[in-house]
């Protein structure tokens, strides 16, 4: 998209340049997901930003720990959580949609005996920022088990689904498509 403008304009100076609709629409989706205050609630905050931030934390915690990943894979052998990816369109939506799909395996993971063993072996205090501690593991478990959180995730997915379908139409069959 971006690099193509210069090439086209040199070869065809009379052509009017316009941005790729799929790229522009994806940028709008990213902004709506929390990067900008396009969507705001009564308090002036973007309601999606908190949801996506929490989901990224859950996905990162499970994906970056070999022990948690091993427990999770026993509960969901066929599907993995999706990490947000800067090169993929609608990345936050896809992460939320997959997490919602894998809600039950996530919830089964945090009540498994191996989870309890994992949590008990964690340090009370982290050695560095971002290290998993018992308190963070307990917070992770609470968020995963919280019905209200999953209701918000479902509402978020429902809000974005038609917009993402429009993006699919704009994007067509490009190699970047994950539809």
PDB file of C-alpha atoms in Angstrom:
ATOM      1  CA  UNK A   1       0.000   0.000   0.000  1.00  0.00           C
ATOM      2  CA  UNK A   2       2.332   2.689   1.310  1.00  0.00           C
ATOM      3  CA  UNK A   3       5.369   2.005  -0.893  1.00  0.00           C
ATOM      4  CA  UNK A   4       3.255   1.635  -4.007  1.00  0.00           C
ATOM      5  CA  UNK A   5       2.377   5.323  -4.253  1.00  0.00           C
ATOM      6  CA  UNK A   6       5.852   6.418  -5.340  1.00  0.00           C
ATOM      7  CA  UNK A   7       6.183   3.658  -7.945  1.00  0.00           C
ATOM      8  CA  UNK A   8       2.764   4.319  -9.481  1.00  0.00           C
ATOM      9  CA  UNK A   9       3.145   8.109  -9.494  1.00  0.00           C
ATOM     10  CA  UNK A  10       6.537   7.950 -11.265  1.00  0.00           C
ATOM     11  CA  UNK A  11       5.276   5.640 -13.968  1.00  0.00           C
ATOM     12  CA  UNK A  12       1.801   7.208 -14.315  1.00  0.00           C
ATOM     13  CA  UNK A  13       1.977  10.887 -13.241  1.00  0.00           C
ATOM     14  CA  UNK A  14      -1.608  11.586 -14.388  1.00  0.00           C
ATOM     15  CA  UNK A  15      -3.125   8.937 -12.112  1.00  0.00           C
ATOM     16  CA  UNK A  16      -4.738  10.145  -8.907  1.00  0.00           C
ATOM     17  CA  UNK A  17      -3.403   8.257  -5.902  1.00  0.00           C
ATOM     18  CA  UNK A  18      -5.780   6.905  -3.293  1.00  0.00           C
ATOM     19  CA  UNK A  19      -5.072   4.767  -0.257  1.00  0.00           C
ATOM     20  CA  UNK A  20      -5.936   1.082  -0.053  1.00  0.00           C
ATOM     21  CA  UNK A  21      -9.459   0.844   1.413  1.00  0.00           C
ATOM     22  CA  UNK A  22      -8.599  -2.257   3.468  1.00  0.00           C
ATOM     23  CA  UNK A  23      -5.574  -0.551   5.008  1.00  0.00           C
ATOM     24  CA  UNK A  24      -7.501   2.613   5.876  1.00  0.00           C
ATOM     25  CA  UNK A  25     -10.387   0.604   7.317  1.00  0.00           C
ATOM     26  CA  UNK A  26      -7.979  -1.471   9.415  1.00  0.00           C
ATOM     27  CA  UNK A  27      -6.435   1.727  10.813  1.00  0.00           C
ATOM     28  CA  UNK A  28      -9.939   2.895  11.742  1.00  0.00           C
ATOM     29  CA  UNK A  29     -10.567  -0.430  13.523  1.00  0.00           C
ATOM     30  CA  UNK A  30      -7.280  -0.082  15.436  1.00  0.00           C
ATOM     31  CA  UNK A  31      -8.236   3.419  16.505  1.00  0.00           C
ATOM     32  CA  UNK A  32     -11.646   2.207  17.642  1.00  0.00           C
ATOM     33  CA  UNK A  33      -9.978  -0.573  19.642  1.00  0.00           C
ATOM     34  CA  UNK A  34      -8.381   1.963  21.906  1.00  0.00           C
ATOM     35  CA  UNK A  35      -5.600   3.835  20.193  1.00  0.00           C
ATOM     36  CA  UNK A  36      -7.768   6.937  19.798  1.00  0.00           C
ATOM     37  CA  UNK A  37     -10.911   8.237  21.470  1.00  0.00           C
ATOM     38  CA  UNK A  38     -13.206   7.557  18.524  1.00  0.00           C
ATOM     39  CA  UNK A  39     -15.537   5.467  20.670  1.00  0.00           C
ATOM     40  CA  UNK A  40     -16.160   6.754  24.191  1.00  0.00           C
ATOM     41  CA  UNK A  41     -18.529   5.890  27.022  1.00  0.00           C
ATOM     42  CA  UNK A  42     -20.298   8.256  29.450  1.00  0.00           C
ATOM     43  CA  UNK A  43     -17.064   8.829  31.374  1.00  0.00           C
ATOM     44  CA  UNK A  44     -15.140   9.801  28.245  1.00  0.00           C
ATOM     45  CA  UNK A  45     -13.105   6.563  28.105  1.00  0.00           C
ATOM     46  CA  UNK A  46     -12.824   4.052  25.301  1.00  0.00           C
ATOM     47  CA  UNK A  47     -14.682   0.959  26.596  1.00  0.00           C
ATOM     48  CA  UNK A  48     -12.807  -1.395  24.268  1.00  0.00           C
ATOM     49  CA  UNK A  49      -9.328  -0.355  25.352  1.00  0.00           C
ATOM     50  CA  UNK A  50      -9.647  -1.991  28.779  1.00  0.00           C
ATOM     51  CA  UNK A  51     -11.103  -5.205  27.327  1.00  0.00           C
ATOM     52  CA  UNK A  52      -8.339  -5.595  24.734  1.00  0.00           C
ATOM     53  CA  UNK A  53      -5.633  -4.715  27.239  1.00  0.00           C
ATOM     54  CA  UNK A  54      -6.921  -7.379  29.652  1.00  0.00           C
ATOM     55  CA  UNK A  55      -7.184  -9.969  26.866  1.00  0.00           C
ATOM     56  CA  UNK A  56      -3.635  -9.224  25.678  1.00  0.00           C
ATOM     57  CA  UNK A  57      -2.429  -9.756  29.255  1.00  0.00           C
ATOM     58  CA  UNK A  58      -4.257 -13.108  29.532  1.00  0.00           C
ATOM     59  CA  UNK A  59      -2.985 -14.318  26.145  1.00  0.00           C
ATOM     60  CA  UNK A  60       0.570 -13.198  26.893  1.00  0.00           C
ATOM     61  CA  UNK A  61       0.557 -14.807  30.356  1.00  0.00           C
ATOM     62  CA  UNK A  62      -0.590 -18.166  28.969  1.00  0.00           C
ATOM     63  CA  UNK A  63       1.537 -18.065  25.810  1.00  0.00           C
ATOM     64  CA  UNK A  64       4.784 -16.936  27.407  1.00  0.00           C
ATOM     65  CA  UNK A  65       4.826 -19.545  30.169  1.00  0.00           C
ATOM     66  CA  UNK A  66       5.780 -23.084  29.193  1.00  0.00           C
ATOM     67  CA  UNK A  67       3.973 -24.457  32.243  1.00  0.00           C
ATOM     68  CA  UNK A  68       0.746 -22.548  31.586  1.00  0.00           C
ATOM     69  CA  UNK A  69       0.903 -23.393  27.890  1.00  0.00           C
ATOM     70  CA  UNK A  70       1.264 -27.081  28.750  1.00  0.00           C
ATOM     71  CA  UNK A  71      -1.776 -26.966  31.053  1.00  0.00           C
ATOM     72  CA  UNK A  72      -3.774 -25.042  28.436  1.00  0.00           C
ATOM     73  CA  UNK A  73      -2.861 -27.427  25.593  1.00  0.00           C
ATOM     74  CA  UNK A  74      -4.254 -30.327  27.632  1.00  0.00           C
ATOM     75  CA  UNK A  75      -7.582 -28.458  27.738  1.00  0.00           C
ATOM     76  CA  UNK A  76      -7.539 -27.205  24.147  1.00  0.00           C
ATOM     77  CA  UNK A  77      -5.475 -29.494  21.975  1.00  0.00           C
ATOM     78  CA  UNK A  78      -6.835 -28.213  18.647  1.00  0.00           C
ATOM     79  CA  UNK A  79      -6.829 -24.431  18.955  1.00  0.00           C
ATOM     80  CA  UNK A  80      -4.342 -21.931  20.312  1.00  0.00           C
ATOM     81  CA  UNK A  81      -4.827 -18.445  21.649  1.00  0.00           C
ATOM     82  CA  UNK A  82      -3.943 -15.751  19.125  1.00  0.00           C
ATOM     83  CA  UNK A  83      -1.442 -13.056  20.008  1.00  0.00           C
ATOM     84  CA  UNK A  84      -2.042  -9.613  18.555  1.00  0.00           C
ATOM     85  CA  UNK A  85       0.136  -9.166  15.475  1.00  0.00           C
ATOM     86  CA  UNK A  86       0.932  -5.821  13.881  1.00  0.00           C
ATOM     87  CA  UNK A  87       1.006  -7.309  10.373  1.00  0.00           C
ATOM     88  CA  UNK A  88      -2.434  -8.910  10.546  1.00  0.00           C
ATOM     89  CA  UNK A  89      -5.668  -7.029   9.869  1.00  0.00           C
ATOM     90  CA  UNK A  90      -8.218  -6.801  12.722  1.00  0.00           C
ATOM     91  CA  UNK A  91      -5.688  -8.307  15.119  1.00  0.00           C
ATOM     92  CA  UNK A  92      -7.459  -7.267  18.334  1.00  0.00           C
ATOM     93  CA  UNK A  93     -10.780  -8.593  17.063  1.00  0.00           C
ATOM     94  CA  UNK A  94      -9.258 -11.941  16.070  1.00  0.00           C
ATOM     95  CA  UNK A  95      -7.584 -12.241  19.485  1.00  0.00           C
ATOM     96  CA  UNK A  96     -10.881 -11.502  21.270  1.00  0.00           C
ATOM     97  CA  UNK A  97     -12.900 -13.828  19.055  1.00  0.00           C
ATOM     98  CA  UNK A  98     -10.485 -16.727  19.641  1.00  0.00           C
ATOM     99  CA  UNK A  99     -10.272 -16.074  23.398  1.00  0.00           C
ATOM    100  CA  UNK A 100     -14.067 -16.122  23.585  1.00  0.00           C
ATOM    101  CA  UNK A 101     -14.087 -19.376  21.647  1.00  0.00           C
ATOM    102  CA  UNK A 102     -11.538 -20.822  24.116  1.00  0.00           C
ATOM    103  CA  UNK A 103     -13.209 -19.506  27.266  1.00  0.00           C
ATOM    104  CA  UNK A 104     -14.043 -22.975  28.608  1.00  0.00           C
ATOM    105  CA  UNK A 105     -10.506 -24.395  28.155  1.00  0.00           C
ATOM    106  CA  UNK A 106      -9.088 -21.270  29.825  1.00  0.00           C
ATOM    107  CA  UNK A 107     -11.476 -21.700  32.743  1.00  0.00           C
ATOM    108  CA  UNK A 108     -10.646 -25.399  32.981  1.00  0.00           C
ATOM    109  CA  UNK A 109      -6.945 -24.501  32.975  1.00  0.00           C
ATOM    110  CA  UNK A 110      -7.222 -22.337  36.119  1.00  0.00           C
ATOM    111  CA  UNK A 111      -9.067 -25.010  38.122  1.00  0.00           C
ATOM    112  CA  UNK A 112      -6.751 -27.838  37.107  1.00  0.00           C
ATOM    113  CA  UNK A 113      -4.561 -29.430  39.816  1.00  0.00           C
ATOM    114  CA  UNK A 114      -1.482 -28.563  37.756  1.00  0.00           C
ATOM    115  CA  UNK A 115      -2.524 -24.873  37.868  1.00  0.00           C
ATOM    116  CA  UNK A 116      -2.581 -25.033  41.664  1.00  0.00           C
ATOM    117  CA  UNK A 117       0.871 -26.608  41.659  1.00  0.00           C
ATOM    118  CA  UNK A 118       2.098 -23.942  39.208  1.00  0.00           C
ATOM    119  CA  UNK A 119       0.687 -21.117  41.340  1.00  0.00           C
ATOM    120  CA  UNK A 120       2.170 -22.467  44.576  1.00  0.00           C
ATOM    121  CA  UNK A 121       5.658 -22.570  43.024  1.00  0.00           C
ATOM    122  CA  UNK A 122       5.518 -18.928  41.966  1.00  0.00           C
ATOM    123  CA  UNK A 123       7.403 -16.352  44.011  1.00  0.00           C
ATOM    124  CA  UNK A 124       5.448 -14.064  46.298  1.00  0.00           C
ATOM    125  CA  UNK A 125       7.301 -11.120  44.732  1.00  0.00           C
ATOM    126  CA  UNK A 126       8.526 -10.848  41.167  1.00  0.00           C
ATOM    127  CA  UNK A 127      12.245 -10.609  40.482  1.00  0.00           C
ATOM    128  CA  UNK A 128      11.624  -8.174  37.649  1.00  0.00           C
ATOM    129  CA  UNK A 129       8.673  -6.205  36.337  1.00  0.00           C
ATOM    130  CA  UNK A 130       6.384  -8.476  34.363  1.00  0.00           C
ATOM    131  CA  UNK A 131       7.379 -11.675  36.171  1.00  0.00           C
ATOM    132  CA  UNK A 132       4.443 -13.826  37.220  1.00  0.00           C
ATOM    133  CA  UNK A 133       3.830 -13.854  40.955  1.00  0.00           C
ATOM    134  CA  UNK A 134       1.242 -15.634  43.076  1.00  0.00           C
ATOM    135  CA  UNK A 135      -0.826 -12.470  43.268  1.00  0.00           C
ATOM    136  CA  UNK A 136      -0.740 -12.011  39.463  1.00  0.00           C
ATOM    137  CA  UNK A 137      -1.628 -15.671  38.946  1.00  0.00           C
ATOM    138  CA  UNK A 138      -4.588 -15.250  41.287  1.00  0.00           C
ATOM    139  CA  UNK A 139      -5.659 -12.107  39.402  1.00  0.00           C
ATOM    140  CA  UNK A 140      -5.331 -13.997  36.112  1.00  0.00           C
ATOM    141  CA  UNK A 141      -7.532 -16.765  37.481  1.00  0.00           C
ATOM    142  CA  UNK A 142     -10.149 -14.277  38.698  1.00  0.00           C
ATOM    143  CA  UNK A 143     -10.368 -12.535  35.332  1.00  0.00           C
ATOM    144  CA  UNK A 144     -10.621 -15.833  33.448  1.00  0.00           C
ATOM    145  CA  UNK A 145     -13.411 -17.045  35.731  1.00  0.00           C
ATOM    146  CA  UNK A 146     -15.360 -13.776  35.751  1.00  0.00           C
ATOM    147  CA  UNK A 147     -18.632 -14.056  33.796  1.00  0.00           C
ATOM    148  CA  UNK A 148     -18.988 -10.264  33.578  1.00  0.00           C
ATOM    149  CA  UNK A 149     -15.612 -10.013  31.830  1.00  0.00           C
ATOM    150  CA  UNK A 150     -16.600 -12.634  29.250  1.00  0.00           C
ATOM    151  CA  UNK A 151     -19.916 -10.848  28.695  1.00  0.00           C
ATOM    152  CA  UNK A 152     -17.918  -7.704  27.872  1.00  0.00           C
ATOM    153  CA  UNK A 153     -15.671  -9.688  25.512  1.00  0.00           C
ATOM    154  CA  UNK A 154     -18.753 -11.112  23.772  1.00  0.00           C
ATOM    155  CA  UNK A 155     -20.303  -7.638  23.438  1.00  0.00           C
ATOM    156  CA  UNK A 156     -17.032  -6.338  22.015  1.00  0.00           C
ATOM    157  CA  UNK A 157     -16.827  -9.154  19.456  1.00  0.00           C
ATOM    158  CA  UNK A 158     -20.478  -8.576  18.510  1.00  0.00           C
ATOM    159  CA  UNK A 159     -19.831  -4.846  18.087  1.00  0.00           C
ATOM    160  CA  UNK A 160     -16.869  -5.370  15.761  1.00  0.00           C
ATOM    161  CA  UNK A 161     -18.030  -8.393  13.754  1.00  0.00           C
ATOM    162  CA  UNK A 162     -19.842  -6.471  11.009  1.00  0.00           C
ATOM    163  CA  UNK A 163     -16.963  -4.017  10.709  1.00  0.00           C
ATOM    164  CA  UNK A 164     -14.510  -6.897  10.329  1.00  0.00           C
ATOM    165  CA  UNK A 165     -16.748  -8.498   7.693  1.00  0.00           C
ATOM    166  CA  UNK A 166     -16.578  -5.218   5.776  1.00  0.00           C
ATOM    167  CA  UNK A 167     -12.794  -5.298   6.109  1.00  0.00           C
ATOM    168  CA  UNK A 168     -12.819  -8.828   4.659  1.00  0.00           C
ATOM    169  CA  UNK A 169     -14.722  -7.521   1.650  1.00  0.00           C
ATOM    170  CA  UNK A 170     -12.214  -4.689   1.158  1.00  0.00           C
ATOM    171  CA  UNK A 171      -9.236  -6.987   1.634  1.00  0.00           C
ATOM    172  CA  UNK A 172     -10.360  -9.725  -0.743  1.00  0.00           C
ATOM    173  CA  UNK A 173      -7.927 -12.596  -1.208  1.00  0.00           C
ATOM    174  CA  UNK A 174      -4.659 -10.893  -0.336  1.00  0.00           C
ATOM    175  CA  UNK A 175      -1.849 -13.003   1.177  1.00  0.00           C
ATOM    176  CA  UNK A 176      -2.276 -11.021   4.409  1.00  0.00           C
ATOM    177  CA  UNK A 177      -5.866 -12.215   4.772  1.00  0.00           C
ATOM    178  CA  UNK A 178      -6.510 -14.636   7.593  1.00  0.00           C
ATOM    179  CA  UNK A 179     -10.211 -15.007   6.936  1.00  0.00           C
TER     180      UNK A 179
END
